[in-house]
mmCIF file of C-alpha atoms in Angstrom:
data_model
loop_
_atom_site.group_PDB
_atom_site.id
_atom_site.type_symbol
_atom_site.label_atom_id
_atom_site.label_comp_id
_atom_site.label_asym_id
_atom_site.label_seq_id
_atom_site.Cartn_x
_atom_site.Cartn_y
_atom_site.Cartn_z
ATOM 1 C CA SER B 1 -0.123 -0.367 0.215
ATOM 2 C CA GLY B 2 0.988 3.488 0.288
ATOM 3 C CA PRO B 3 -0.243 7.015 0.947
ATOM 4 C CA VAL B 4 -3.704 8.585 0.103
ATOM 5 C CA PHE B 5 -4.700 11.852 0.466
ATOM 6 C CA ALA B 6 -7.863 14.133 0.219
ATOM 7 C CA ILE B 7 -7.794 17.308 -2.413
ATOM 8 C CA GLU B 8 -9.449 19.824 -0.392
ATOM 9 C CA LEU B 9 -10.687 23.317 -1.806
ATOM 10 C CA GLU B 10 -12.218 25.896 0.271
ATOM 11 C CA GLY B 11 -12.333 23.647 3.303
ATOM 12 C CA LEU B 12 -14.111 21.089 1.711
ATOM 13 C CA ALA B 13 -12.885 17.479 0.180
ATOM 14 C CA CYS B 14 -13.530 17.583 -3.587
ATOM 15 C CA GLY B 15 -11.036 14.571 -4.414
ATOM 16 C CA GLY B 16 -8.372 12.241 -3.628
ATOM 17 C CA ILE B 17 -4.696 11.036 -4.962
ATOM 18 C CA GLY B 18 -3.119 7.768 -3.841
ATOM 19 C CA ALA B 19 -0.625 5.340 -4.954
ATOM 20 C CA THR B 20 -0.105 1.705 -4.405
ATOM 21 C CA VAL B 21 3.854 0.898 -3.848
ATOM 22 C CA LEU B 22 4.421 -2.371 -5.418
ATOM 23 C CA ALA B 23 5.731 -5.409 -3.858
ATOM 24 C CA GLY B 24 8.663 -7.962 -4.729
ATOM 25 C CA GLU B 25 10.878 -7.161 -7.541
ATOM 26 C CA ARG B 26 8.453 -4.274 -8.687
ATOM 27 C CA ALA B 27 8.831 -2.485 -5.325
ATOM 28 C CA ILE B 28 11.074 0.181 -7.642
ATOM 29 C CA GLY B 29 7.495 1.653 -8.641
ATOM 30 C CA ALA B 30 4.163 2.524 -7.658
ATOM 31 C CA GLU B 31 0.567 2.729 -9.238
ATOM 32 C CA VAL B 32 -0.867 6.346 -8.871
ATOM 33 C CA GLY B 33 -4.681 6.762 -8.757
ATOM 34 C CA TYR B 34 -6.793 10.343 -8.510
ATOM 35 C CA TRP B 35 -10.002 11.268 -9.009
ATOM 36 C CA LEU B 36 -11.971 14.992 -8.696
ATOM 37 C CA GLY B 37 -15.562 16.034 -8.621
ATOM 38 C CA ARG B 38 -17.128 17.122 -11.479
ATOM 39 C CA ALA B 39 -17.503 20.615 -10.488
ATOM 40 C CA HIS B 40 -13.707 21.422 -10.393
ATOM 41 C CA TRP B 41 -13.125 19.688 -13.601
ATOM 42 C CA GLY B 42 -11.253 21.716 -16.553
ATOM 43 C CA ARG B 43 -9.207 24.252 -13.939
ATOM 44 C CA GLY B 44 -6.170 22.341 -14.113
ATOM 45 C CA ILE B 45 -6.825 21.248 -10.199
ATOM 46 C CA MET B 46 -5.633 17.338 -10.715
ATOM 47 C CA SER B 47 -2.496 18.725 -13.051
ATOM 48 C CA ARG B 48 -0.981 20.958 -9.877
ATOM 49 C CA VAL B 49 -1.994 18.281 -7.467
ATOM 50 C CA LEU B 50 -0.208 15.500 -9.332
ATOM 51 C CA ALA B 51 3.080 18.095 -10.041
ATOM 52 C CA THR B 52 3.231 18.004 -6.384
ATOM 53 C CA PHE B 53 2.466 14.505 -5.412
ATOM 54 C CA ALA B 54 4.316 12.671 -7.894
ATOM 55 C CA PRO B 55 8.299 13.949 -7.219
ATOM 56 C CA TRP B 56 7.094 13.649 -3.264
ATOM 57 C CA LEU B 57 6.120 10.122 -4.012
ATOM 58 C CA ILE B 58 9.312 9.362 -6.005
ATOM 59 C CA ALA B 59 11.767 10.854 -3.211
ATOM 60 C CA ARG B 60 9.746 9.376 -0.049
ATOM 61 C CA HIS B 61 9.733 5.993 -1.040
ATOM 62 C CA GLY B 62 12.755 5.958 -3.259
ATOM 63 C CA LEU B 63 10.950 5.040 -6.705
ATOM 64 C CA LEU B 64 12.297 4.507 -9.910
ATOM 65 C CA ARG B 65 8.870 4.547 -11.763
ATOM 66 C CA LEU B 66 5.236 5.722 -11.501
ATOM 67 C CA GLN B 67 2.431 4.306 -13.490
ATOM 68 C CA ALA B 68 -1.237 4.749 -14.275
ATOM 69 C CA GLY B 69 -4.374 3.530 -15.778
ATOM 70 C CA VAL B 70 -6.971 5.665 -17.837
ATOM 71 C CA LEU B 71 -10.189 4.435 -19.129
ATOM 72 C CA ASP B 72 -10.210 5.093 -22.992
ATOM 73 C CA PHE B 73 -12.765 7.518 -23.020
ATOM 74 C CA ASN B 74 -11.127 9.570 -20.361
ATOM 75 C CA LEU B 75 -8.819 12.127 -22.401
ATOM 76 C CA ALA B 76 -8.785 14.648 -19.719
ATOM 77 C CA SER B 77 -7.387 12.527 -16.975
ATOM 78 C CA ALA B 78 -4.814 11.372 -19.891
ATOM 79 C CA ARG B 79 -4.018 14.844 -20.333
ATOM 80 C CA VAL B 80 -3.212 15.247 -16.759
ATOM 81 C CA LEU B 81 -0.734 12.725 -16.735
ATOM 82 C CA GLU B 82 0.957 13.632 -20.082
ATOM 83 C CA LYS B 83 1.535 17.404 -18.630
ATOM 84 C CA ASN B 84 3.111 15.529 -15.796
ATOM 85 C CA GLY B 85 5.922 13.663 -17.686
ATOM 86 C CA PHE B 86 4.076 10.537 -18.117
ATOM 87 C CA ALA B 87 3.727 8.570 -21.270
ATOM 88 C CA GLU B 88 1.772 6.188 -22.747
ATOM 89 C CA GLU B 89 3.094 2.719 -22.883
ATOM 90 C CA GLY B 90 0.519 0.563 -23.800
ATOM 91 C CA ARG B 91 -3.194 -0.568 -23.718
ATOM 92 C CA LEU B 92 -4.996 -3.501 -21.725
ATOM 93 C CA ARG B 93 -8.011 -4.080 -24.384
ATOM 94 C CA CYS B 94 -11.413 -4.483 -23.047
ATOM 95 C CA ALA B 95 -10.062 -4.788 -19.525
ATOM 96 C CA VAL B 96 -12.967 -2.859 -17.529
ATOM 97 C CA ARG B 97 -16.645 -3.084 -17.813
ATOM 98 C CA LYS B 98 -18.268 0.483 -16.950
ATOM 99 C CA ARG B 99 -22.012 1.139 -16.921
ATOM 100 C CA GLY B 100 -22.341 -2.009 -18.692
ATOM 101 C CA ARG B 101 -19.754 -1.438 -21.652
ATOM 102 C CA LEU B 102 -16.082 -2.783 -21.934
ATOM 103 C CA HIS B 103 -13.414 -0.279 -22.120
ATOM 104 C CA ASP B 104 -9.655 -0.354 -22.707
ATOM 105 C CA LEU B 105 -7.609 0.675 -20.244
ATOM 106 C CA ARG B 106 -4.314 2.981 -21.574
ATOM 107 C CA ILE B 107 -1.176 2.305 -19.576
ATOM 108 C CA PHE B 108 0.827 5.399 -18.625
ATOM 109 C CA GLY B 109 4.280 5.550 -17.255
ATOM 110 C CA ARG B 110 6.891 8.036 -15.934
ATOM 111 C CA LEU B 111 10.444 7.199 -14.959
ATOM 112 C CA ALA B 112 12.240 8.930 -12.234
ATOM 113 C CA PRO B 113 15.644 10.580 -12.783
ATOM 114 C CA PHE B 114 18.253 7.653 -12.074
ATOM 115 C CA PRO B 115 20.979 8.095 -10.050
ATOM 116 C CA PRO B 116 24.295 8.067 -12.031
ATOM 117 C CA GLY B 117 25.304 5.043 -12.781
ATOM 118 C CA GLN B 118 22.219 3.543 -12.450
ATOM 119 C CA ALA B 119 20.390 3.663 -15.753
#
């Protein structure tokens, strides 16, 4: 597991962000997830939150990699990741059923700066 934080605006919780640090041989990375209430979409809030959270998470847990999954129709969430240095690495076809429909899961990853001699 890993850290989970509420996103607060004007004294009210309006979203959340968290991560699951992976285990075993994959313990160099973490899976990031987030959500934001619809009333706050389109204002760059999540991009700013992730811009703070990702470097903190990498430093706090000594990670080399972050990853996140985004449903195929969620273009705004994909853009949040891209603005924060994540690149699309692949797609899991028909991986999620939501509201009675199958959706692809787009997989994004971001690598931490490697220490000298470790790349």
